[in-house]
mmCIF file of N, CA, C and O in Angstrom:
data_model
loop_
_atom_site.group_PDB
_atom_site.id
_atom_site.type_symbol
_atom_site.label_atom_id
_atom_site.label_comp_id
_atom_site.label_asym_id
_atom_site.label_seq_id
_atom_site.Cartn_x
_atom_site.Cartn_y
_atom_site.Cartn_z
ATOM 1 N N UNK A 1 -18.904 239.968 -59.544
ATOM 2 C CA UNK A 1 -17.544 239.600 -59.884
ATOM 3 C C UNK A 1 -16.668 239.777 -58.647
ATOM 4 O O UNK A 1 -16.491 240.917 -58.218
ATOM 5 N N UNK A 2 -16.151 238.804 -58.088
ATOM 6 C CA UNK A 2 -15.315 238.606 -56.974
ATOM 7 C C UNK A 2 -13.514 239.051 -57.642
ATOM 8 O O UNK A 2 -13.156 239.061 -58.820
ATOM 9 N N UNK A 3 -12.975 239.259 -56.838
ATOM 10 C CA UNK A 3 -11.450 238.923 -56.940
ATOM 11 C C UNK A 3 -10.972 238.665 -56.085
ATOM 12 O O UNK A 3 -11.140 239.032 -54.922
ATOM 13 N N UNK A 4 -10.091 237.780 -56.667
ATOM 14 C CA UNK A 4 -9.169 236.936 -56.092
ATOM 15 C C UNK A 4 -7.482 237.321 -55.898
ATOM 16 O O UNK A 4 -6.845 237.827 -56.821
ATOM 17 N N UNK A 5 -6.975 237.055 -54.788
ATOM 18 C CA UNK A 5 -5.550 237.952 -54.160
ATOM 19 C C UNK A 5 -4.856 237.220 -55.003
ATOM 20 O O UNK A 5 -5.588 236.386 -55.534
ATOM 21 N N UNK A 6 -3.566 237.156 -55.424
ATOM 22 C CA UNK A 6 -2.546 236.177 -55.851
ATOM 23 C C UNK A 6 -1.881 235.988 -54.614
ATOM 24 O O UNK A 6 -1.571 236.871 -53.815
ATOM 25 N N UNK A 7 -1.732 235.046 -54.540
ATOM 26 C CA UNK A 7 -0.407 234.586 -53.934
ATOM 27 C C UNK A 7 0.773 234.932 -54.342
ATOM 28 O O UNK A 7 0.841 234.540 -55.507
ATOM 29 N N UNK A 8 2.144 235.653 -53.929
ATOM 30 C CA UNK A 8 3.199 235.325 -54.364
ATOM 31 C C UNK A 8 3.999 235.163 -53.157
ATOM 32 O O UNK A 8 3.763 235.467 -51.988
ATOM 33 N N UNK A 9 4.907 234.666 -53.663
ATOM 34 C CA UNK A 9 6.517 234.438 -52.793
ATOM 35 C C UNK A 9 7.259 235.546 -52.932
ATOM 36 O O UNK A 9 7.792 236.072 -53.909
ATOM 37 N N UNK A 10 7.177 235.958 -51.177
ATOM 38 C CA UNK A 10 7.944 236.668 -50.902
ATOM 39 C C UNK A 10 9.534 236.031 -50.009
ATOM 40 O O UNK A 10 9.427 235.063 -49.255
ATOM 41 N N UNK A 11 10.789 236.652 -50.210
ATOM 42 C CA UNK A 11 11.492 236.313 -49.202
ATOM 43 C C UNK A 11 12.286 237.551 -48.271
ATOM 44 O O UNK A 11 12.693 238.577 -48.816
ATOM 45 N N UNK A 12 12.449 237.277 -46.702
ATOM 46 C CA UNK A 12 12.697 238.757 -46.175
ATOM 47 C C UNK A 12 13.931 238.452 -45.294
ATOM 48 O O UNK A 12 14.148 237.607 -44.426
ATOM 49 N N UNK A 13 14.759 239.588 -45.913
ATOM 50 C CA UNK A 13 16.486 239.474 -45.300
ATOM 51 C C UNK A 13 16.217 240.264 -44.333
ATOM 52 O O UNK A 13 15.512 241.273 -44.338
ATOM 53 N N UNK A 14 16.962 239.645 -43.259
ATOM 54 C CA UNK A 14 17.352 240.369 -42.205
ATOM 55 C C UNK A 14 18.704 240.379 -41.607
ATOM 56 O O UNK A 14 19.368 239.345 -41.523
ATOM 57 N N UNK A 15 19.138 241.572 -41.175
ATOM 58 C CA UNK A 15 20.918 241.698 -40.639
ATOM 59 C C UNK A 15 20.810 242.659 -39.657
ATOM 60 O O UNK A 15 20.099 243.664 -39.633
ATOM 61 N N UNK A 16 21.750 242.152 -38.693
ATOM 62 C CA UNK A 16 22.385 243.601 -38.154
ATOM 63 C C UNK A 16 23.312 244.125 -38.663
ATOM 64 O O UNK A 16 24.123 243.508 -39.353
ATOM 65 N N UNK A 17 23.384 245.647 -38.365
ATOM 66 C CA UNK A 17 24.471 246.285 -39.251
ATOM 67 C C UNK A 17 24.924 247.416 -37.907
ATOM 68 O O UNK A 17 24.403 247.815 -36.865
ATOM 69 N N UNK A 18 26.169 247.621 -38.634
ATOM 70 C CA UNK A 18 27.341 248.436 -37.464
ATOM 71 C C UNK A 18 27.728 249.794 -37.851
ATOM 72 O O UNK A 18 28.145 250.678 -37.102
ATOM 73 N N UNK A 19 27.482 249.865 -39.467
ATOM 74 C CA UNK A 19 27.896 251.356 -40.115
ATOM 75 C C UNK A 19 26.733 251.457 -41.070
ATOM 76 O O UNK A 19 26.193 250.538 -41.685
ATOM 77 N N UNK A 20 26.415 252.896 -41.081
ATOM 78 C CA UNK A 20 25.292 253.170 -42.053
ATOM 79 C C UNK A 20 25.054 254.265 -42.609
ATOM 80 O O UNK A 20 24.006 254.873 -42.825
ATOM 81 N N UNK A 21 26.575 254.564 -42.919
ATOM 82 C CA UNK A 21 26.408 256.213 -43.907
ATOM 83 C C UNK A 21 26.671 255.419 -45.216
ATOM 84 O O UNK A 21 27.555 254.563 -45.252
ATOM 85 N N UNK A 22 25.732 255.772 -46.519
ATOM 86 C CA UNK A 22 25.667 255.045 -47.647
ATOM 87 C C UNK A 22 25.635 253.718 -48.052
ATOM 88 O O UNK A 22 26.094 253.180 -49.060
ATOM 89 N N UNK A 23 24.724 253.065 -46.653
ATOM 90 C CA UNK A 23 24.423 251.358 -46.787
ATOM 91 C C UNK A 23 23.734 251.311 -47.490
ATOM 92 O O UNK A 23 23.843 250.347 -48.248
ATOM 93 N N UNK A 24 22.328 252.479 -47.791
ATOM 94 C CA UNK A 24 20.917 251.826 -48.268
ATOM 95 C C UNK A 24 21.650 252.450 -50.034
ATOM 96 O O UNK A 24 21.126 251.826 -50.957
ATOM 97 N N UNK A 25 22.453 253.262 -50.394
ATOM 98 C CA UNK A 25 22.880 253.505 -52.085
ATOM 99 C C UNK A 25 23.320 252.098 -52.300
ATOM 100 O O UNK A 25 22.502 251.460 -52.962
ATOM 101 N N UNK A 26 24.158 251.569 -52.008
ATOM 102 C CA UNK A 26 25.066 250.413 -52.079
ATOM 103 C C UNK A 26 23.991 249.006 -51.861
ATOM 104 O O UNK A 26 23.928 247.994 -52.559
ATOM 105 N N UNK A 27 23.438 249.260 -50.999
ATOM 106 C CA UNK A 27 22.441 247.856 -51.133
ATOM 107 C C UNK A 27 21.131 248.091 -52.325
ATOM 108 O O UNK A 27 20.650 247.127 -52.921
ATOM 109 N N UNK A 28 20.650 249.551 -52.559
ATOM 110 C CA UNK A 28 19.752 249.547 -53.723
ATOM 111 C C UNK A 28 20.742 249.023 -55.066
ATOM 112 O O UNK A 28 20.608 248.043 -55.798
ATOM 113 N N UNK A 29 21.680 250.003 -55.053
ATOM 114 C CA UNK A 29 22.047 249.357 -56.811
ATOM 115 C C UNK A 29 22.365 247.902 -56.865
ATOM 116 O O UNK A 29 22.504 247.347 -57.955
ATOM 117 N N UNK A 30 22.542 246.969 -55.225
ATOM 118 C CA UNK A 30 23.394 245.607 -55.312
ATOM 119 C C UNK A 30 21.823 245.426 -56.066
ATOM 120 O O UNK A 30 21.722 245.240 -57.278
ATOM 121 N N UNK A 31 20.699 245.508 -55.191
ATOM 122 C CA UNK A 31 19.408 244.766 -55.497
ATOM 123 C C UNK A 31 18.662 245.117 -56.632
ATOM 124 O O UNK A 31 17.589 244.564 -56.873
ATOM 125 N N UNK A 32 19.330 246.339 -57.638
ATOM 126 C CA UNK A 32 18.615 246.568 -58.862
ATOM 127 C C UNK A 32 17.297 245.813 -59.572
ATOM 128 O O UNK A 32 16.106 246.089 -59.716
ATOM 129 N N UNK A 33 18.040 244.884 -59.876
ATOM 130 C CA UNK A 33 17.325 243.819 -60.837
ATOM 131 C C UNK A 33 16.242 243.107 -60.380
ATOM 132 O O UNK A 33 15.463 242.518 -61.129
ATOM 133 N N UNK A 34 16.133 243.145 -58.826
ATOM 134 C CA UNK A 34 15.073 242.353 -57.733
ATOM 135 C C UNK A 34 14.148 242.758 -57.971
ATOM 136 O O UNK A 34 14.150 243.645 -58.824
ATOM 137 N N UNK A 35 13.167 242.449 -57.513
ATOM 138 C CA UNK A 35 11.335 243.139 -57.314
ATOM 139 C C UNK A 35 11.532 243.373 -55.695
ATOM 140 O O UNK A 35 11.261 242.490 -54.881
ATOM 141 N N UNK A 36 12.065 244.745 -55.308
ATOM 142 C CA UNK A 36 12.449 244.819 -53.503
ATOM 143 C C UNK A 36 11.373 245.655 -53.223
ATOM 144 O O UNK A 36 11.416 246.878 -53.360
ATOM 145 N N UNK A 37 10.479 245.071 -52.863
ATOM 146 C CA UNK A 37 9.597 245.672 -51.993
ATOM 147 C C UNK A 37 9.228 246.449 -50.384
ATOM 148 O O UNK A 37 8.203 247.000 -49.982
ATOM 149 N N UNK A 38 10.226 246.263 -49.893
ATOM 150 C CA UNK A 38 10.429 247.158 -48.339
ATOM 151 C C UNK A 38 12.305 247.070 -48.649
ATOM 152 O O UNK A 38 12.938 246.272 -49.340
ATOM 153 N N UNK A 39 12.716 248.095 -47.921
ATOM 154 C CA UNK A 39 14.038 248.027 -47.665
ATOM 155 C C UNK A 39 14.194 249.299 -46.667
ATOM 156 O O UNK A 39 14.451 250.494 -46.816
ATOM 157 N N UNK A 40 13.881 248.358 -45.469
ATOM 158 C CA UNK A 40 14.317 249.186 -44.090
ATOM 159 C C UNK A 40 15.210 249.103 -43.376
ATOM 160 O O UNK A 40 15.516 247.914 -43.299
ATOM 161 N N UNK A 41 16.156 250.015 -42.476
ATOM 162 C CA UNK A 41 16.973 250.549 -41.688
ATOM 163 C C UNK A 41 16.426 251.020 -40.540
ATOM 164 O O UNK A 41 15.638 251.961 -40.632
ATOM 165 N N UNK A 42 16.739 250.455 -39.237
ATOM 166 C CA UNK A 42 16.537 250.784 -37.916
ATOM 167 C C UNK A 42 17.384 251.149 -37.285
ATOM 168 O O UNK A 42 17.981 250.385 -36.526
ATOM 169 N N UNK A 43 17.696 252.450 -37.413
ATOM 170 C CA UNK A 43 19.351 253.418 -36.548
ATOM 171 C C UNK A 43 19.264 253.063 -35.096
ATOM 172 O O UNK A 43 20.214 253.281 -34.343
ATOM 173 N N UNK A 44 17.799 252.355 -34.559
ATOM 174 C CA UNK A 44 17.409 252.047 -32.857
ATOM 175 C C UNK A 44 18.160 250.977 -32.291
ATOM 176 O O UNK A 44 18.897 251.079 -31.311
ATOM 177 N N UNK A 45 17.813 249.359 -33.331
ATOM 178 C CA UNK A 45 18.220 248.563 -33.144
ATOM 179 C C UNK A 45 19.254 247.703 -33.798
ATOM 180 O O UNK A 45 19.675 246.556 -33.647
ATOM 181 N N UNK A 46 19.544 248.933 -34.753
ATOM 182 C CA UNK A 46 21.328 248.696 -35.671
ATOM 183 C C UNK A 46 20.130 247.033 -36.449
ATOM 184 O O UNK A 46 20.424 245.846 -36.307
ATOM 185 N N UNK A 47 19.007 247.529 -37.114
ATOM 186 C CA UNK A 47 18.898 246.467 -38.135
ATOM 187 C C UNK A 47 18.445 246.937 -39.359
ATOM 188 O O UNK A 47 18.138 248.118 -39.525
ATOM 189 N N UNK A 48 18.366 245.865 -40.464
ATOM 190 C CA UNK A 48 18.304 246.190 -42.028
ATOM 191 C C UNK A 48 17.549 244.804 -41.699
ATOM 192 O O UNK A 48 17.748 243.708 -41.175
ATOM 193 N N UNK A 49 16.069 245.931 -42.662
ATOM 194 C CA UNK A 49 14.739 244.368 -43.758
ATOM 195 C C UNK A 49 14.547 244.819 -44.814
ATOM 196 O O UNK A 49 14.142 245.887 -45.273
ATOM 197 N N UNK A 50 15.072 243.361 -45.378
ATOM 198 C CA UNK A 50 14.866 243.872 -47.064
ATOM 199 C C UNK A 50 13.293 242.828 -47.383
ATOM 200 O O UNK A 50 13.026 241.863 -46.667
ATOM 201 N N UNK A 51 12.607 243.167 -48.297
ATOM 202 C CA UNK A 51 11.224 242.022 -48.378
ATOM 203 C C UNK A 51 11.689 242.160 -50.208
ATOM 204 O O UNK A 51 12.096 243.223 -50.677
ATOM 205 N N UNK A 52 11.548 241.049 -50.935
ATOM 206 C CA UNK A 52 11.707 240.864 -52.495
ATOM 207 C C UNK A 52 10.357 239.736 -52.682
ATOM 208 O O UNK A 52 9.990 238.748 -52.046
ATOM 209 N N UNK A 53 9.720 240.641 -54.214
ATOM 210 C CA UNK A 53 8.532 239.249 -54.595
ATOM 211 C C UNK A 53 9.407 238.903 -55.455
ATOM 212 O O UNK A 53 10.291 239.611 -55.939
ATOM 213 N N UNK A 54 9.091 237.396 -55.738
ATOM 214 C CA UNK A 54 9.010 236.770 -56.592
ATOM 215 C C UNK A 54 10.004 235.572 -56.041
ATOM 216 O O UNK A 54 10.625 235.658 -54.981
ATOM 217 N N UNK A 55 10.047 234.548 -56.850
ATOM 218 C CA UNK A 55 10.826 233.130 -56.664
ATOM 219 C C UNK A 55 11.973 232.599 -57.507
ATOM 220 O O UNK A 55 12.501 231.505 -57.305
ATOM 221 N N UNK A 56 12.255 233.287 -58.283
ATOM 222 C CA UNK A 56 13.479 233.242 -60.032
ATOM 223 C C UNK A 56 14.920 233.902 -59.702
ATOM 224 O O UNK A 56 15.726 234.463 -60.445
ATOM 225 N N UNK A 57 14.950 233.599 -58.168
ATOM 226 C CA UNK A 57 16.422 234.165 -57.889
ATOM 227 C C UNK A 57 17.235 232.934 -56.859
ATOM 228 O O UNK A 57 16.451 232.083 -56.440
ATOM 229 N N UNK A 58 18.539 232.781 -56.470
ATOM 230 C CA UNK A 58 18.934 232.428 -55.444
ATOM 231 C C UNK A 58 18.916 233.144 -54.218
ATOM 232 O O UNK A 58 19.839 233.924 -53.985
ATOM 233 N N UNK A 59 18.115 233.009 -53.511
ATOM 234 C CA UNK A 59 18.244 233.580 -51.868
ATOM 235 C C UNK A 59 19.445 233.999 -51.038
ATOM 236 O O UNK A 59 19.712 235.078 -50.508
ATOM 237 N N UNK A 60 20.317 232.436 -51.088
ATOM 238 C CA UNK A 60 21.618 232.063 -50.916
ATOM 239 C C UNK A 60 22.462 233.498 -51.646
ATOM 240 O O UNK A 60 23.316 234.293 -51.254
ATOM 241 N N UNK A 61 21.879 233.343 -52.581
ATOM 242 C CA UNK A 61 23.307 234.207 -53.635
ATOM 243 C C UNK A 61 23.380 235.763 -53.060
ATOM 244 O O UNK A 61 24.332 236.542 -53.113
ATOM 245 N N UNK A 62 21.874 235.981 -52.413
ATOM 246 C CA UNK A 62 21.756 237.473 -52.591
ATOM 247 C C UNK A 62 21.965 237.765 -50.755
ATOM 248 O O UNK A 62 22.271 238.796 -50.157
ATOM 249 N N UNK A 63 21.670 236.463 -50.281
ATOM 250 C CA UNK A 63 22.123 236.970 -48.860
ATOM 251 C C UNK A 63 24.018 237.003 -48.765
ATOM 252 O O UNK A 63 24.714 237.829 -48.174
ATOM 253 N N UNK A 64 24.337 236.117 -49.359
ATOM 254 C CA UNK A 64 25.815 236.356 -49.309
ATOM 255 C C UNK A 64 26.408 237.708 -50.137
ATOM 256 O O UNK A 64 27.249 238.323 -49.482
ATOM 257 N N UNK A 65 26.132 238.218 -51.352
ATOM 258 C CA UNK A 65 26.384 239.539 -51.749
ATOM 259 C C UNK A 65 25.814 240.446 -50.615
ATOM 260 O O UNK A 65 26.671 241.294 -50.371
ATOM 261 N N UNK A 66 24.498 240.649 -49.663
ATOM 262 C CA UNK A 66 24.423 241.492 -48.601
ATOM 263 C C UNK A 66 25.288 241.511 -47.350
ATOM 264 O O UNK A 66 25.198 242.460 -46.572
ATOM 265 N N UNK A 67 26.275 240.317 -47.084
ATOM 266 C CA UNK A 67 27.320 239.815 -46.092
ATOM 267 C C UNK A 67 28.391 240.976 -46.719
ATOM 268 O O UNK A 67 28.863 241.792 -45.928
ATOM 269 N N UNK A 68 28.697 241.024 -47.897
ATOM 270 C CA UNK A 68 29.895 241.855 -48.495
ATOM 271 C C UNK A 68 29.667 243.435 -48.374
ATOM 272 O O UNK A 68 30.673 244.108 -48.600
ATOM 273 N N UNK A 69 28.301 244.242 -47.997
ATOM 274 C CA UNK A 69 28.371 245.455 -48.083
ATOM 275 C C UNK A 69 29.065 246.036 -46.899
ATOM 276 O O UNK A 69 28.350 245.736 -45.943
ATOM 277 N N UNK A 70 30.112 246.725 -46.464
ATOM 278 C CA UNK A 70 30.481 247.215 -45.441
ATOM 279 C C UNK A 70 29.607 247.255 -43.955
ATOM 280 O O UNK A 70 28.623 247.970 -44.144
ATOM 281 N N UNK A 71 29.621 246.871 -42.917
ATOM 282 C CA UNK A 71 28.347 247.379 -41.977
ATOM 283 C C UNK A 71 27.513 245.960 -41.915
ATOM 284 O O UNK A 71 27.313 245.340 -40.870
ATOM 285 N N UNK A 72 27.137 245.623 -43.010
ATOM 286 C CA UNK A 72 26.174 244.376 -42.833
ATOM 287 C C UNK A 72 26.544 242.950 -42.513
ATOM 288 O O UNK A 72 27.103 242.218 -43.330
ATOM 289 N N UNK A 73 26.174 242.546 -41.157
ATOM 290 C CA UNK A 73 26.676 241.411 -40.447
ATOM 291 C C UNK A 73 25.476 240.769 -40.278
ATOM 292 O O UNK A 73 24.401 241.314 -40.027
ATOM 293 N N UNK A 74 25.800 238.952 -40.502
ATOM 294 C CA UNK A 74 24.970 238.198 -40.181
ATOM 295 C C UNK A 74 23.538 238.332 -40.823
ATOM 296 O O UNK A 74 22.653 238.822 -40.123
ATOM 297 N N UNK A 75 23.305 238.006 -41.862
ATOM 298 C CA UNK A 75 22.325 237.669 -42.740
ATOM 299 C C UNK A 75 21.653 236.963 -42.539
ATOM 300 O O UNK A 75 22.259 236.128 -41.867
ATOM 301 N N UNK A 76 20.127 236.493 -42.741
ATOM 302 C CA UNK A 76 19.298 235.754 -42.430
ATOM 303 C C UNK A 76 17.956 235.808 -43.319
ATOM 304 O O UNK A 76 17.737 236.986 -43.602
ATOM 305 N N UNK A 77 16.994 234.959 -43.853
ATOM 306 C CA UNK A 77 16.747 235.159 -45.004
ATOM 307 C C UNK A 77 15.221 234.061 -44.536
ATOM 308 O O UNK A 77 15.224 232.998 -43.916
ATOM 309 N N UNK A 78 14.163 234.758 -45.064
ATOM 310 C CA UNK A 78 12.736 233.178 -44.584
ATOM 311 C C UNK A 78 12.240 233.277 -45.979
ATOM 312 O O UNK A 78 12.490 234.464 -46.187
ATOM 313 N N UNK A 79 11.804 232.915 -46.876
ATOM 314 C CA UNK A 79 10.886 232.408 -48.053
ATOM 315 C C UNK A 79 9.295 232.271 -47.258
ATOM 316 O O UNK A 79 9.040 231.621 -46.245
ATOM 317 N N UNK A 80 8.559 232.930 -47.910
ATOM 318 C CA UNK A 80 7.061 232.327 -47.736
ATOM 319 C C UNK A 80 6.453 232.699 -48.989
ATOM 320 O O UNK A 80 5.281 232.399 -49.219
#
């Protein structure tokens, strides 16, 4: 009996950010409802990766609510 991987769709935000005392409280409860699978902070290179499975959301919608958290500039977003 073999198994077989699933495929799913993942999509992964990326930003730089400028302030980061209570970014990652404020971006967990924005992303509650998501399936967020990584959600990293780099204090080195002032960046934030968020990775979400699944495909039953707007991308669009959730990179522009991450534009609104204090600190988080310039959003950017790939689907695979």
């Amino acid at each position: 009996m073999s198994l077989l991987a699933v495929e799913r769709t993942v999509t992964v935000f990326s930003a730089q950010v400028v302030e980061t005392e209570g970014m990652l409280a404020r971006i967990a409860v924005m992303l509650n409802p998501y399936d967020v699978r990584e959600l990293a902070l780099s204090l080195d290179d002032g960046s934030l990766r968020i990775t979400v499975e699944g495909d039953g959301f707007d991308a669009g919608r959730v990179a522009a609510r991450l534009e609104k958290v204090i600190g988080v500039l310039d959003v950017d977003y790939s689907r695979s």
